[in-house]
Tab-separated table of C-alpha atoms in Angstrom:
chain	number	residue	atom	x	y	z
A	1371	UNK	CA	0.136	0.322	0.593
A	1372	UNK	CA	2.670	2.809	0.922
A	1373	UNK	CA	4.237	1.765	-2.682
A	1374	UNK	CA	1.701	2.693	-4.379
A	1375	UNK	CA	1.100	5.918	-2.603
A	1376	UNK	CA	4.291	6.862	-2.681
A	1377	UNK	CA	3.594	6.342	-6.643
A	1378	UNK	CA	0.712	8.402	-6.588
A	1379	UNK	CA	2.196	10.899	-4.829
A	1380	UNK	CA	5.655	11.022	-6.881
A	1381	UNK	CA	3.270	11.414	-10.291
A	1382	UNK	CA	0.791	13.919	-8.637
A	1383	UNK	CA	4.407	15.764	-7.851
A	1384	UNK	CA	5.611	15.193	-12.011
A	1385	UNK	CA	2.304	16.228	-13.214
A	1386	UNK	CA	2.283	19.308	-11.130
A	1387	UNK	CA	6.063	20.786	-12.095
A	1388	UNK	CA	6.076	19.660	-15.676
A	1389	UNK	CA	2.491	21.114	-16.517
A	1390	UNK	CA	1.678	22.123	-20.009
A	1391	UNK	CA	1.130	25.460	-20.671
A	1392	UNK	CA	-1.308	26.430	-23.165
A	1393	UNK	CA	-0.117	27.148	-26.795
A	1394	UNK	CA	-0.584	30.867	-26.981
A	1395	UNK	CA	0.621	33.303	-29.936
A	1396	UNK	CA	0.581	30.606	-33.066
A	1397	UNK	CA	0.887	31.383	-36.396
A	1398	UNK	CA	-2.444	30.793	-37.812
A	1399	UNK	CA	-4.337	31.798	-34.486
A	1400	UNK	CA	-7.493	34.241	-34.627
A	1401	UNK	CA	-8.960	36.173	-33.092
A	1402	UNK	CA	-11.412	38.340	-31.905
A	1403	UNK	CA	-12.070	41.594	-29.857
A	1404	UNK	CA	-13.546	44.368	-28.101
A	1405	UNK	CA	-12.373	47.612	-26.791
A	1406	UNK	CA	-13.740	50.750	-25.531
A	1407	UNK	CA	-11.781	53.803	-23.358
A	1408	UNK	CA	-11.321	57.674	-23.093
A	1409	UNK	CA	-10.095	60.484	-25.690
A	1410	UNK	CA	-7.846	63.108	-25.293
A	1411	UNK	CA	-7.674	62.804	-21.437
A	1412	UNK	CA	-10.111	61.831	-18.403
A	1413	UNK	CA	-12.388	63.894	-17.718
A	1414	UNK	CA	-14.141	63.698	-14.364
A	1415	UNK	CA	-16.627	66.358	-15.592
A	1416	UNK	CA	-19.076	64.244	-18.226
A	1417	UNK	CA	-20.370	67.754	-19.143
A	1418	UNK	CA	-17.400	69.211	-20.419
A	1419	UNK	CA	-14.611	67.998	-23.675
A	1420	UNK	CA	-15.663	65.020	-22.923
A	1421	UNK	CA	-14.555	61.939	-25.423
A	1422	UNK	CA	-14.665	58.977	-25.755
A	1423	UNK	CA	-13.825	55.610	-28.774
A	1424	UNK	CA	-14.888	52.050	-29.092
A	1425	UNK	CA	-13.852	49.139	-31.191
A	1426	UNK	CA	-13.520	46.080	-32.581
A	1427	UNK	CA	-10.778	44.095	-34.299
A	1428	UNK	CA	-10.249	40.750	-36.364
A	1429	UNK	CA	-6.481	39.461	-35.534
A	1430	UNK	CA	-4.463	36.417	-37.460
A	1431	UNK	CA	-1.175	35.607	-35.776
A	1432	UNK	CA	2.023	35.340	-37.677
A	1433	UNK	CA	5.551	34.109	-36.789
A	1434	UNK	CA	7.615	35.046	-34.009
A	1435	UNK	CA	4.319	36.353	-32.032
A	1436	UNK	CA	3.312	38.985	-34.300
A	1437	UNK	CA	0.117	39.670	-35.553
A	1438	UNK	CA	-1.545	41.272	-38.294
A	1439	UNK	CA	-4.758	43.035	-37.108
A	1440	UNK	CA	-8.112	44.888	-39.197
A	1441	UNK	CA	-11.379	46.370	-37.708
A	1442	UNK	CA	-13.017	49.598	-37.027
A	1443	UNK	CA	-13.740	52.882	-34.298
A	1444	UNK	CA	-15.888	55.040	-33.383
A	1445	UNK	CA	-14.385	58.245	-31.728
A	1446	UNK	CA	-17.007	61.361	-30.181
A	1447	UNK	CA	-15.814	64.245	-28.868
A	1448	UNK	CA	-17.547	66.912	-27.934
A	1449	UNK	CA	-16.372	71.052	-28.041
A	1450	UNK	CA	-17.498	73.732	-25.727
A	1451	UNK	CA	-19.071	76.787	-27.976
A	1452	UNK	CA	-20.585	79.463	-25.653
A	1453	UNK	CA	-23.758	77.793	-23.739
A	1454	UNK	CA	-23.695	74.720	-25.457
A	1455	UNK	CA	-21.667	71.994	-27.207
A	1456	UNK	CA	-20.639	70.576	-30.321
A	1457	UNK	CA	-20.316	66.698	-30.880
A	1458	UNK	CA	-17.600	65.613	-33.336
A	1459	UNK	CA	-18.233	61.840	-34.450
A	1460	UNK	CA	-15.114	59.949	-36.852
A	1461	UNK	CA	-15.563	56.194	-37.955
A	1462	UNK	CA	-12.522	54.806	-38.802
A	1463	UNK	CA	-11.318	51.467	-40.121
A	1464	UNK	CA	-7.606	50.251	-39.511
A	1465	UNK	CA	-5.409	48.012	-40.362
A	1466	UNK	CA	-2.163	47.564	-39.198
A	1467	UNK	CA	0.897	45.035	-37.651
A	1468	UNK	CA	1.631	44.732	-34.314
A	1469	UNK	CA	5.135	43.687	-33.674
A	1470	UNK	CA	5.673	41.631	-29.997
A	1471	UNK	CA	8.659	42.231	-28.242
A	1472	UNK	CA	8.483	41.379	-24.587
A	1473	UNK	CA	6.385	38.164	-22.696
A	1474	UNK	CA	6.844	36.557	-19.686
A	1475	UNK	CA	8.179	33.055	-19.352
A	1476	UNK	CA	4.697	31.401	-18.752
A	1477	UNK	CA	3.043	33.308	-21.706
A	1478	UNK	CA	0.148	35.229	-19.713
A	1479	UNK	CA	1.313	38.639	-20.457
A	1480	UNK	CA	2.387	39.992	-23.807
A	1481	UNK	CA	3.115	43.543	-25.026
A	1482	UNK	CA	2.932	44.371	-28.445
A	1483	UNK	CA	4.089	47.714	-30.631
A	1484	UNK	CA	1.134	48.516	-33.376
A	1485	UNK	CA	1.623	50.856	-36.343
A	1486	UNK	CA	-2.022	50.571	-38.382
A	1487	UNK	CA	-3.190	52.783	-40.856
A	1488	UNK	CA	-6.455	54.373	-40.446
A	1489	UNK	CA	-9.095	55.763	-42.605
A	1490	UNK	CA	-12.405	56.881	-42.498
A	1491	UNK	CA	-14.978	59.626	-42.424
A	1492	UNK	CA	-15.799	62.587	-39.859
A	1493	UNK	CA	-19.226	64.476	-39.011
A	1494	UNK	CA	-19.205	67.746	-37.196
A	1495	UNK	CA	-22.561	68.922	-35.434
A	1496	UNK	CA	-24.657	65.978	-37.037
A	1497	UNK	CA	-23.662	67.534	-40.331
A	1498	UNK	CA	-26.289	70.538	-39.407
A	1499	UNK	CA	-24.089	73.817	-40.651
A	1500	UNK	CA	-26.818	76.326	-38.521
A	1501	UNK	CA	-26.220	76.705	-34.635
A	1502	UNK	CA	-29.076	77.586	-33.111
A	1503	UNK	CA	-27.716	81.168	-31.776
A	1504	UNK	CA	-27.408	81.726	-35.725
A	1505	UNK	CA	-23.534	81.322	-36.142
A	1506	UNK	CA	-22.332	79.063	-39.067
A	1507	UNK	CA	-20.100	76.426	-38.734
A	1508	UNK	CA	-17.085	76.356	-40.750
A	1509	UNK	CA	-16.081	72.525	-39.399
A	1510	UNK	CA	-17.149	70.624	-42.177
A	1511	UNK	CA	-17.864	67.238	-43.038
A	1512	UNK	CA	-14.438	65.132	-43.988
A	1513	UNK	CA	-12.948	61.721	-45.123
A	1514	UNK	CA	-10.043	61.655	-42.868
A	1515	UNK	CA	-6.719	58.875	-42.896
A	1516	UNK	CA	-3.452	58.709	-41.498
A	1517	UNK	CA	-1.945	55.885	-38.902
A	1518	UNK	CA	-1.770	55.265	-35.225
A	1519	UNK	CA	1.495	54.003	-32.541
A	1520	UNK	CA	-0.517	51.324	-30.172
A	1521	UNK	CA	1.430	50.021	-27.060
A	1522	UNK	CA	-1.070	47.392	-26.096
A	1523	UNK	CA	-0.675	44.916	-23.016
A	1524	UNK	CA	-2.524	41.313	-23.357
A	1525	UNK	CA	-2.964	39.600	-20.614
A	1526	UNK	CA	-4.246	35.677	-20.460
A	1527	UNK	CA	-7.353	34.797	-18.448
A	1528	UNK	CA	-8.139	31.715	-19.749
A	1529	UNK	CA	-6.342	30.027	-22.879
A	1530	UNK	CA	-8.903	31.769	-25.309
A	1531	UNK	CA	-10.251	35.035	-23.372
A	1532	UNK	CA	-7.582	37.958	-22.714
A	1533	UNK	CA	-7.708	41.178	-21.369
A	1534	UNK	CA	-6.196	44.172	-23.537
A	1535	UNK	CA	-4.958	47.566	-21.952
A	1536	UNK	CA	-4.235	50.393	-24.523
A	1537	UNK	CA	-2.700	53.320	-25.596
A	1538	UNK	CA	-2.488	55.296	-29.011
A	1539	UNK	CA	-1.621	58.074	-30.634
A	1540	UNK	CA	-3.934	58.534	-33.857
A	1541	UNK	CA	-2.691	61.119	-36.570
A	1542	UNK	CA	-5.544	61.991	-38.836
A	1543	UNK	CA	-5.174	64.649	-41.444
A	1544	UNK	CA	-8.155	66.333	-43.728
A	1545	UNK	CA	-9.818	66.881	-39.879
A	1546	UNK	CA	-10.743	69.867	-38.850
A	1547	UNK	CA	-11.232	69.495	-35.131
A	1548	UNK	CA	-7.223	68.430	-34.518
A	1549	UNK	CA	-4.844	66.219	-36.028
A	1550	UNK	CA	-3.557	64.181	-32.836
A	1551	UNK	CA	-5.764	62.159	-30.478
A	1552	UNK	CA	-4.330	60.187	-27.389
A	1553	UNK	CA	-6.384	57.165	-26.603
A	1554	UNK	CA	-6.637	54.734	-23.164
A	1555	UNK	CA	-8.949	51.793	-22.953
A	1556	UNK	CA	-9.328	48.152	-21.830
A	1557	UNK	CA	-10.733	45.725	-23.845
A	1558	UNK	CA	-11.467	41.621	-24.213
A	1559	UNK	CA	-10.223	39.110	-26.854
A	1560	UNK	CA	-11.938	36.042	-27.532
A	1561	UNK	CA	-9.075	33.430	-29.689
A	1562	UNK	CA	-10.735	30.833	-32.075
A	1563	UNK	CA	-8.188	28.736	-34.115
């Protein structure tokens, strides 16, 4: 009996110490992610200069744990004008490459740097140029294009679900409201093979 108990304990220890970890960031793996966050700073007072973004993207992993990504994003920002706020909305599509440059030994945390290209459309004040006080808005609805520099942290909660934290600087040309927008966000990625 002691022999079987000893063999059982030895077997359990071997299983514990030689545990196989999940296969992550393999070539051909695919993931769907949803993100949301604040744009152009964090504002405590939601009535003034409030900006947020939401997005969804599809990624395909390549060799060396890098990935291609394609997706879309919506950015909403309000600008103060006298006693009112003028909403500006940006709808953008993005596509780019993310390079993994840091990960832990257990493949739980991954830090990537991405440079996607962006293109889309910007709408100011719901396309209405005449303001309630009689002023005319000079900003026009326009096509926008540019890119973003993104730093993203993936933390795997399970083998198929990862928590995302990202910071990015968007640079868009053709816009009437500004060329640069800083974004900080959080998201979830679902991995499917």
